[in-house]
Coordinates of C-alpha atoms in Angstrom, one line a residue:
M93 CA 126.6 102.1 141.7
N94 CA 127.3 102.7 138.4
E95 CA 124.9 105.3 138.1
A96 CA 123.9 108.9 139.8
V97 CA 120.6 110.1 140.2
V98 CA 120.7 114.0 139.9
S99 CA 117.8 116.6 140.9
D100 CA 115.3 116.5 138.1
E101 CA 115.2 112.9 138.6
T102 CA 117.1 111.9 135.3
V103 CA 119.9 109.4 135.6
T104 CA 123.3 110.3 134.1
P105 CA 126.2 107.4 133.7
T106 CA 128.9 108.4 136.4
A107 CA 132.5 108.7 135.1
P108 CA 134.0 105.3 135.5
K109 CA 131.3 104.2 133.2
Q110 CA 132.0 106.8 130.9
A111 CA 135.4 106.3 130.7
R112 CA 134.2 102.8 129.9
K113 CA 132.5 104.0 127.0
L114 CA 135.3 106.1 125.4
F115 CA 137.7 103.4 125.8
S116 CA 135.1 100.9 124.0
V117 CA 134.8 104.0 120.7
L118 CA 138.8 104.0 121.0
L119 CA 139.7 100.7 120.7
N120 CA 137.2 100.1 118.0
P121 CA 138.8 100.1 114.3
V122 CA 135.6 101.5 113.0
Y123 CA 135.7 104.7 114.7
C124 CA 139.5 105.2 113.6
V125 CA 138.9 104.3 109.9
S126 CA 135.6 106.5 109.4
V127 CA 136.9 109.6 111.0
Y128 CA 139.9 109.0 108.8
L129 CA 138.2 108.9 105.9
V130 CA 136.3 112.2 107.0
Y131 CA 139.5 113.7 107.2
L132 CA 141.0 112.7 104.1
V133 CA 138.1 114.0 102.5
L134 CA 138.4 117.5 104.1
R135 CA 141.8 117.5 103.1
Q136 CA 140.6 117.5 99.3
V137 CA 139.4 121.1 99.9
V138 CA 142.0 123.1 99.2
I139 CA 141.2 126.3 101.7
L140 CA 141.1 123.2 104.6
G141 CA 144.1 121.4 103.7
E142 CA 147.0 123.1 105.1
F143 CA 144.6 123.7 108.6
L144 CA 144.1 120.1 108.8
G145 CA 147.7 118.7 108.9
S146 CA 148.8 118.6 112.0
I147 CA 146.1 116.5 112.8
Q148 CA 147.2 113.6 110.3
Y149 CA 149.2 112.4 113.4
L150 CA 147.2 112.3 115.8
L151 CA 145.3 109.4 113.8
L152 CA 148.5 107.6 112.4
F153 CA 149.0 106.9 116.2
W154 CA 145.4 106.0 116.9
A155 CA 145.4 104.0 113.9
Y156 CA 149.0 101.9 114.9
A157 CA 147.9 101.7 118.3
L158 CA 144.7 99.4 117.4
I159 CA 147.4 97.9 114.9
L160 CA 149.1 96.9 117.8
Y161 CA 146.6 95.7 119.7
Y162 CA 145.2 93.6 117.4
L163 CA 148.3 92.2 116.5
L164 CA 148.8 91.2 120.4
K165 CA 145.0 90.7 121.4
D166 CA 142.6 89.6 119.0
R167 CA 144.5 87.5 115.5
S168 CA 140.9 87.3 114.2
Y169 CA 140.6 90.2 112.8
F170 CA 143.0 89.8 109.9
K171 CA 140.7 86.9 109.0
T172 CA 141.2 88.6 105.7
P173 CA 141.6 86.8 101.8
W174 CA 145.0 88.1 100.3
I175 CA 146.2 89.9 102.9
K176 CA 149.3 88.0 102.9
V177 CA 149.9 89.1 99.4
L178 CA 148.7 92.8 100.0
G179 CA 151.4 92.8 103.1
L180 CA 153.8 92.3 100.6
L181 CA 153.6 95.7 99.4
L182 CA 155.5 96.9 102.8
P183 CA 158.6 95.1 102.6
A184 CA 158.6 96.0 98.8
A185 CA 158.2 100.0 99.7
V186 CA 161.4 99.3 102.0
V187 CA 163.7 98.3 98.9
T188 CA 162.5 101.1 96.8
L189 CA 163.2 103.6 99.5
A190 CA 166.2 101.9 100.3
L191 CA 167.5 102.6 96.6
N192 CA 166.2 105.7 95.8
Y193 CA 166.7 106.9 99.6
A194 CA 168.5 110.5 98.3
V195 CA 165.5 111.7 96.7
N196 CA 162.5 112.8 98.7
P197 CA 163.4 110.7 101.6
V198 CA 160.4 112.2 104.1
T199 CA 157.8 111.7 101.5
Q200 CA 158.8 108.1 100.6
I201 CA 159.2 107.4 104.4
K202 CA 155.6 108.8 104.6
S203 CA 153.7 107.1 102.1
G204 CA 155.2 104.0 103.3
I205 CA 153.9 105.0 106.6
L206 CA 150.2 105.6 105.0
L207 CA 150.5 102.2 103.2
A208 CA 151.2 100.3 106.4
V209 CA 147.8 101.8 107.8
S210 CA 145.9 100.8 104.5
V211 CA 147.4 97.5 104.7
L212 CA 147.2 96.4 108.3
L213 CA 143.7 98.3 109.9
V214 CA 141.6 99.5 106.9
Y215 CA 141.6 96.2 104.2
P216 CA 140.8 93.9 107.6
L217 CA 138.4 96.4 108.3
G218 CA 135.3 95.2 106.1
A219 CA 136.0 91.3 106.5
Y220 CA 135.5 92.4 110.5
I221 CA 132.4 94.7 109.8
A222 CA 131.3 91.5 107.3
R223 CA 132.0 88.9 110.6
S224 CA 130.3 91.5 112.8
S225 CA 126.4 90.3 114.3
K226 CA 125.8 94.2 112.7
P227 CA 127.3 94.3 110.0
H228 CA 125.3 96.8 107.6
R229 CA 125.4 99.0 110.8
E230 CA 128.7 98.8 111.3
L231 CA 129.7 99.7 107.8
A232 CA 127.3 102.1 107.5
K233 CA 129.2 103.9 110.5
V234 CA 132.7 103.5 108.8
L235 CA 131.5 105.1 105.2
L236 CA 128.6 107.9 105.6
P237 CA 130.0 110.4 107.5
A238 CA 132.6 110.5 104.8
Q239 CA 129.6 110.6 102.2
I240 CA 127.6 113.5 104.4
I241 CA 131.1 115.7 104.1
T242 CA 130.9 115.1 100.3
G243 CA 127.1 116.2 100.2
L244 CA 128.3 118.7 102.3
Q245 CA 131.2 120.4 99.3
A246 CA 128.4 119.5 96.7
L247 CA 126.1 122.1 98.8
T248 CA 128.7 124.8 99.0
S249 CA 129.2 124.6 95.1
V250 CA 125.5 124.4 94.1
A251 CA 125.3 127.6 96.3
M252 CA 128.1 129.2 94.5
I253 CA 126.6 128.4 91.4
A254 CA 122.8 129.8 92.3
L255 CA 124.1 132.5 93.8
G256 CA 126.1 133.7 90.2
F257 CA 129.3 134.1 92.4
T258 CA 132.4 134.4 90.4
F259 CA 136.0 135.5 91.0
L260 CA 137.3 136.4 87.3
G261 CA 137.8 140.1 87.0
E262 CA 137.2 140.5 91.2
L263 CA 139.7 139.0 92.8
A264 CA 143.4 138.5 90.7
G265 CA 145.2 135.2 92.0
A266 CA 142.0 134.1 93.5
M267 CA 142.7 131.0 91.9
R268 CA 146.6 130.6 93.5
R269 CA 144.8 131.6 96.7
L270 CA 141.5 130.0 97.1
G271 CA 142.4 127.0 95.4
V272 CA 139.5 127.2 92.9
Q273 CA 138.8 124.8 90.0
S274 CA 136.5 126.0 87.5
L275 CA 135.2 127.1 84.3
T276 CA 133.8 130.0 83.0
Y277 CA 130.9 130.0 80.1
G278 CA 130.2 132.9 78.0
S279 CA 126.6 133.2 79.3
G280 CA 126.1 135.0 82.4
N281 CA 130.1 134.4 82.7
R282 CA 129.1 132.1 85.5
V283 CA 131.7 129.9 87.2
F284 CA 131.3 126.5 88.2
I285 CA 132.8 125.3 91.6
V286 CA 134.4 122.0 92.1
F287 CA 132.6 120.6 95.2
G288 CA 133.3 123.3 97.6
M289 CA 136.8 124.3 95.8
N290 CA 137.9 120.8 95.8
V291 CA 141.8 120.4 94.9
D292 CA 140.9 118.7 91.8
S293 CA 137.8 118.3 89.5
N294 CA 138.0 114.8 88.3
H295 CA 138.7 113.1 92.3
A296 CA 135.3 115.2 93.3
A297 CA 133.8 113.8 90.4
L298 CA 134.6 110.2 91.4
A299 CA 134.0 111.3 94.9
G300 CA 130.3 111.9 94.4
I301 CA 129.4 109.1 92.1
V302 CA 130.8 106.7 94.8
S303 CA 128.9 108.4 97.3
I304 CA 125.6 108.0 95.2
F305 CA 126.3 104.4 95.2
V306 CA 126.9 104.0 98.7
T307 CA 124.0 106.0 99.8
T308 CA 121.8 104.2 98.0
W309 CA 123.0 100.9 99.7
A310 CA 122.2 103.0 102.8
L311 CA 118.7 103.5 101.7
I312 CA 117.8 100.1 100.9
Y313 CA 119.2 98.5 103.8
Q314 CA 117.6 101.6 106.0
E315 CA 116.0 98.8 108.3
K316 CA 118.9 97.5 109.7
I317 CA 121.4 100.5 109.6
F318 CA 118.7 102.8 111.8
L319 CA 117.1 101.4 114.6
T320 CA 114.6 104.3 114.8
A321 CA 111.6 105.7 112.6
R322 CA 112.8 109.2 113.5
G323 CA 116.1 107.9 112.4
K324 CA 115.1 106.1 108.8
I325 CA 112.8 109.1 107.8
R326 CA 115.7 111.5 108.6
Y327 CA 117.8 109.3 106.4
R328 CA 115.4 109.0 103.7
I329 CA 114.9 113.4 103.6
L330 CA 118.9 113.2 103.5
Y331 CA 119.4 111.1 100.9
W332 CA 117.2 112.9 98.6
I333 CA 119.3 116.5 99.1
N334 CA 122.3 114.7 98.6
L335 CA 121.5 113.1 95.5
V336 CA 120.3 115.9 93.7
L337 CA 123.1 118.9 95.1
V338 CA 126.0 115.8 94.2
V339 CA 124.4 115.6 90.7
I340 CA 124.5 119.4 89.9
A341 CA 127.7 119.5 91.5
T342 CA 129.2 116.8 89.0
V343 CA 127.7 118.1 86.1
G344 CA 130.0 121.4 86.7
C345 CA 132.8 119.8 87.4
N346 CA 134.1 120.0 84.1
S347 CA 134.7 116.7 83.2
R348 CA 133.1 114.8 80.4
G349 CA 134.0 111.3 81.7
A350 CA 132.7 112.4 85.0
R351 CA 129.2 113.2 83.7
L352 CA 128.9 110.4 81.2
S353 CA 130.0 108.3 84.5
L354 CA 126.8 110.1 86.6
L355 CA 124.7 109.7 83.5
I356 CA 125.3 105.8 83.8
T357 CA 125.3 105.9 87.2
L358 CA 121.9 107.3 87.7
A359 CA 120.4 105.2 85.2
V360 CA 121.6 102.0 86.7
A361 CA 120.8 103.5 90.9
G362 CA 117.5 104.5 89.4
L363 CA 116.2 101.3 87.8
C364 CA 117.5 99.6 90.7
L365 CA 115.6 102.4 93.3
F366 CA 112.2 101.4 91.0
V367 CA 112.7 97.6 91.8
F368 CA 113.1 98.2 95.0
Y369 CA 110.1 99.9 95.6
Y370 CA 107.9 98.6 92.6
R371 CA 107.8 95.1 95.0
R372 CA 106.5 97.2 97.8
S373 CA 104.3 100.0 95.8
E374 CA 101.1 99.1 94.3
Y375 CA 100.7 102.4 92.5
L376 CA 104.5 101.9 91.1
Q377 CA 103.1 98.0 89.9
K378 CA 100.1 99.9 88.1
K379 CA 102.6 102.5 86.4
A380 CA 105.4 100.4 86.0
K381 CA 105.2 101.3 82.3
A382 CA 104.7 104.7 82.0
L383 CA 107.6 105.8 84.6
L384 CA 110.1 103.5 82.8
V385 CA 109.9 105.5 79.7
V386 CA 109.5 108.8 81.5
W387 CA 112.7 107.5 82.7
V388 CA 114.3 107.0 79.7
I389 CA 113.4 110.0 78.1
L390 CA 114.6 112.1 81.5
I391 CA 117.9 110.1 80.9
G392 CA 118.1 110.7 77.5
G393 CA 117.8 114.4 78.1
F394 CA 120.0 114.5 80.8
G395 CA 123.0 113.1 78.9
Y396 CA 122.8 114.8 75.2
T397 CA 122.4 118.1 77.9
T398 CA 125.3 117.4 80.3
V399 CA 127.9 114.6 78.1
N400 CA 129.3 118.1 75.8
A401 CA 130.1 116.0 72.4
N402 CA 131.4 118.8 71.2
I403 CA 134.8 118.8 72.2
D404 CA 136.2 122.4 69.9
A405 CA 134.0 124.7 72.0
L406 CA 134.8 123.4 75.8
V407 CA 138.4 123.3 74.8
E408 CA 138.0 126.4 73.5
G409 CA 136.2 127.9 76.9
E410 CA 139.2 126.2 78.9
I411 CA 141.5 127.9 76.9
S412 CA 139.5 131.4 77.8
Y413 CA 139.6 130.5 80.9
Y414 CA 142.9 129.6 81.1
T415 CA 144.3 132.4 79.7
Q416 CA 142.0 135.2 81.9
V417 CA 143.0 133.7 84.8
F418 CA 146.8 133.7 84.4
E419 CA 146.5 137.5 82.8
L420 CA 144.9 138.1 86.2
I421 CA 148.1 136.9 88.0
H422 CA 150.5 137.6 85.8
P423 CA 149.2 141.6 84.3
A424 CA 151.1 143.2 81.1
G425 CA 154.4 144.1 82.2
S426 CA 154.6 141.9 84.8
K427 CA 157.3 139.0 85.2
K428 CA 155.9 136.3 83.0
T429 CA 156.6 133.4 85.7
S430 CA 153.9 131.2 87.0
S431 CA 155.5 128.3 89.2
D432 CA 152.4 127.7 91.1
W433 CA 150.0 126.5 88.3
K434 CA 152.3 126.8 85.3
M435 CA 149.1 128.4 83.3
A436 CA 151.2 129.3 80.0
D437 CA 151.8 125.5 79.2
D438 CA 148.5 124.9 79.9
V439 CA 147.2 126.9 77.3
S440 CA 149.7 126.2 75.4
M441 CA 149.0 122.6 76.0
L442 CA 145.0 122.8 75.3
R443 CA 145.5 124.9 71.7
V444 CA 148.1 121.9 70.9
N445 CA 145.8 119.2 71.8
K446 CA 142.7 121.3 70.5
G447 CA 139.7 119.2 68.6
D448 CA 142.0 116.2 68.7
S449 CA 140.3 113.7 70.8
T450 CA 142.1 110.3 70.4
K451 CA 145.6 111.9 71.9
S452 CA 145.1 114.4 74.8
A453 CA 147.7 115.9 77.3
R454 CA 146.8 112.6 79.4
I455 CA 148.3 110.4 76.8
Y456 CA 151.9 112.6 76.4
I457 CA 152.8 112.3 80.1
W458 CA 151.6 108.4 80.4
E459 CA 154.1 108.0 77.6
E460 CA 156.6 110.0 79.7
T461 CA 155.5 107.9 82.7
L462 CA 156.4 104.4 80.5
E463 CA 159.2 106.3 79.2
L464 CA 160.6 106.8 82.7
W465 CA 159.6 103.5 84.0
K466 CA 161.9 101.4 81.2
G467 CA 165.0 103.2 83.3
H468 CA 163.6 101.7 86.4
P469 CA 161.9 98.8 85.9
V470 CA 162.1 96.5 89.1
V471 CA 161.6 98.4 91.8
G472 CA 160.9 101.8 90.2
I473 CA 162.3 105.4 91.6
G474 CA 159.9 105.9 94.8
P475 CA 156.7 107.3 95.2
Y476 CA 156.5 111.5 94.4
N477 CA 159.6 111.4 92.6
T478 CA 159.0 111.3 88.9
D479 CA 159.4 115.8 88.3
E480 CA 163.0 114.7 90.1
Y481 CA 163.8 111.6 87.8
A482 CA 162.6 113.3 84.5
K483 CA 164.6 116.6 85.0
A484 CA 167.7 113.9 85.7
E485 CA 166.9 112.2 83.1
K486 CA 166.1 114.4 80.1
L487 CA 163.4 113.0 78.6
R488 CA 162.8 112.7 74.8
A489 CA 159.5 113.8 75.0
E490 CA 158.8 117.2 73.7
Q491 CA 156.4 118.0 75.7
K492 CA 158.1 117.0 78.8
L493 CA 155.1 117.5 81.6
L494 CA 156.6 115.4 84.2
E495 CA 160.2 117.6 84.0
R496 CA 157.2 120.4 84.6
G497 CA 156.0 119.0 87.8
Y498 CA 153.1 117.5 86.5
H499 CA 151.1 114.4 87.8
V500 CA 151.1 110.7 86.5
H501 CA 147.3 111.1 86.6
N502 CA 146.9 107.5 86.5
S503 CA 147.3 105.5 89.7
Y504 CA 148.3 102.1 88.0
L505 CA 150.7 103.9 86.2
D506 CA 151.6 105.7 89.2
V507 CA 152.5 102.5 91.0
L508 CA 154.4 101.3 88.2
I509 CA 156.9 103.8 88.2
S510 CA 156.8 104.2 92.2
Y511 CA 157.6 100.4 93.0
G512 CA 158.0 99.1 90.0
A513 CA 156.9 96.1 88.5
L514 CA 157.9 94.7 91.9
G515 CA 154.6 96.6 93.7
F516 CA 152.8 96.9 90.4
G517 CA 152.8 93.0 90.1
I518 CA 151.8 92.6 93.8
Y519 CA 148.8 94.6 93.6
L520 CA 147.5 92.5 90.5
V521 CA 148.3 89.3 92.2
F522 CA 146.2 91.2 95.4
F523 CA 143.2 92.7 93.1
L524 CA 142.8 89.4 90.2
G525 CA 142.5 87.2 93.4
C526 CA 140.1 89.4 95.4
L527 CA 137.8 88.8 92.0
V528 CA 138.4 85.3 91.9
S529 CA 137.2 85.7 95.9
Y530 CA 134.2 87.4 95.2
G531 CA 133.1 85.0 92.4
K532 CA 133.5 82.5 94.0
A533 CA 131.7 84.0 97.6
I534 CA 129.0 85.2 94.8
K535 CA 128.6 81.1 93.9
L536 CA 128.1 80.3 97.7
R537 CA 125.8 83.1 98.5
H538 CA 122.5 84.8 97.1
P539 CA 123.1 88.1 96.0
D540 CA 122.0 90.5 97.3
W541 CA 121.7 94.8 97.0
S542 CA 125.0 94.8 99.0
D543 CA 126.5 93.0 96.0
F544 CA 125.6 95.3 93.7
F545 CA 125.9 98.7 94.6
L546 CA 129.0 97.8 96.9
G547 CA 130.4 96.1 93.7
A548 CA 129.2 98.8 91.5
A549 CA 131.3 101.4 93.9
W550 CA 134.4 98.9 93.6
L551 CA 133.9 98.7 90.0
T552 CA 133.7 102.5 89.7
I553 CA 136.6 103.0 91.7
M554 CA 138.9 100.4 90.0
S555 CA 137.7 102.4 86.8
G556 CA 138.0 106.1 88.2
V557 CA 141.5 105.8 89.6
M558 CA 142.9 105.2 86.1
F559 CA 143.1 109.0 85.5
L560 CA 143.9 109.7 89.2
T561 CA 147.0 110.1 90.9
D562 CA 148.3 108.9 94.7
S563 CA 144.9 106.1 95.0
F564 CA 147.5 103.5 95.6
L565 CA 150.6 104.8 96.8
G566 CA 149.1 105.3 100.8
L567 CA 146.3 105.9 102.9
D568 CA 144.2 107.7 99.9
Y569 CA 140.5 108.5 100.5
M570 CA 139.6 106.3 97.4
F571 CA 142.1 103.6 98.2
G572 CA 140.5 103.6 101.7
I573 CA 136.7 103.0 100.2
L574 CA 137.7 100.1 97.9
L575 CA 139.4 98.6 100.6
I576 CA 136.8 98.5 102.9
I577 CA 134.2 97.1 100.3
M578 CA 136.4 94.8 98.9
G579 CA 137.1 92.8 102.7
Y580 CA 133.6 93.2 103.2
L581 CA 132.0 91.5 100.2
I582 CA 134.6 89.0 100.0
A583 CA 133.8 87.9 103.6
R584 CA 129.9 88.4 103.7
P585 CA 128.7 85.3 104.3
D586 CA 125.1 84.0 103.1
S587 CA 122.6 84.6 106.1
E588 CA 123.0 86.7 109.2
P589 CA 123.7 85.1 112.4
M590 CA 125.1 86.5 115.4
R591 CA 128.7 86.5 114.8
I592 CA 131.6 87.9 116.5
P593 CA 130.8 91.6 118.0
V594 CA 132.9 94.4 116.1
I595 CA 134.5 95.0 120.5
T596 CA 135.5 91.5 121.7
L597 CA 134.7 90.4 125.2
R598 CA 138.5 90.2 125.4
E599 CA 138.4 93.8 124.6
T600 CA 135.8 94.6 127.3
K601 CA 137.2 92.7 129.8
L602 CA 140.5 95.1 129.2
V603 CA 138.6 98.2 129.2
S604 CA 136.3 97.5 132.6
G605 CA 139.8 96.0 134.1
N606 CA 138.5 92.7 135.4

């Protein structure tokens, strides 16, 4: 018998059945990638990062075990457009490592290992899900857990704002110890904490905006994702709570670009939700014009108050903030060194660029990056080596930001300087090829909400990483979501007949031992 009856007449599965269920989960790439995305978004929380480092090795072992399994047992998993082009990144990374091995070899090897997981497990998973029997439900299993974590981070941020929580003047060195990214305003001296002490304000904001698109997609497809009425109701409640939290946290993350992107996202998603519910509500059909006018007024007012046009005032606020924190960490009479945060440099750069909206610190960094790349145009200098090479080659730039260890702040330039024209060309062919394939797929099928909301998330990530570092050098959180969405949208068929299950019959036989 496969079941054992206990005294209260409830039926519980026996140990062999539980073991088969456990193995079916371990052999399923959906759960592996979902756990990895949750891990990556948690790693962005500074105070958790150092405690989660060792977990990555266990997740890597799981990922490579699955890659080996599918390479040997299920070749259909790798039937994904343009994967052979993307796979060329792996030998390109090896060539780059061979030429730059002496500089930071451990980190370069680790980056290559993570890149292999992205190429061989994460990207094919999107297309594999699209061919599964329940594509929307399986995709939700991958993406939604990480979005819930993003909402919890936003909750932390909003709670701190509501409580008027502030470190300045109370805990000297708090920014260095807790990784707080914040901006102090004169009114009330409130500190806006970025997504629960997230490592980077722009990255946190992009995660929030992508979360809005993904969770809205799940709201549209709730009938296919959640099997019970209670599950649908719970998700609807969770969606609106998450939306409010993410909006407040994104507004408070001290990024003008994030606020503008949020405004556009809310305008687009709001109108689409209106259309979706309009078809199902007689009340909305009667009040459509009035509601649309109210929506335009709300978005207009929201945009005026959140997208700060007074750049000088914002820069002065940043100068004041960094000056206060620098004085807390290095009070008068102490040795003025700040190797961790280089706040003196930050303050000086803000003063240099005050009121100049045409050339910011990022522009200086990008100019230095291109100057450094010209000396290594073909295979680059290897990932995470910019400061070492900048110091060795003595850039002509006056700011010398790369020498001080600043990030490139542009994922495209990060690939160019790390893997040279060779790696950059591979990425370019891959992304353009995916875009062409997506266009052809749209012509062959009737576009639906998956195409719109997931396509918007795709576009948001591709635009947002222009101001972020690392996203294309390994299994980054945003890169992981991007690859899954790309594979899914390209391979998503027109209709939804019974397709291959996510756990194949071959896997079932392997698990059962037959």
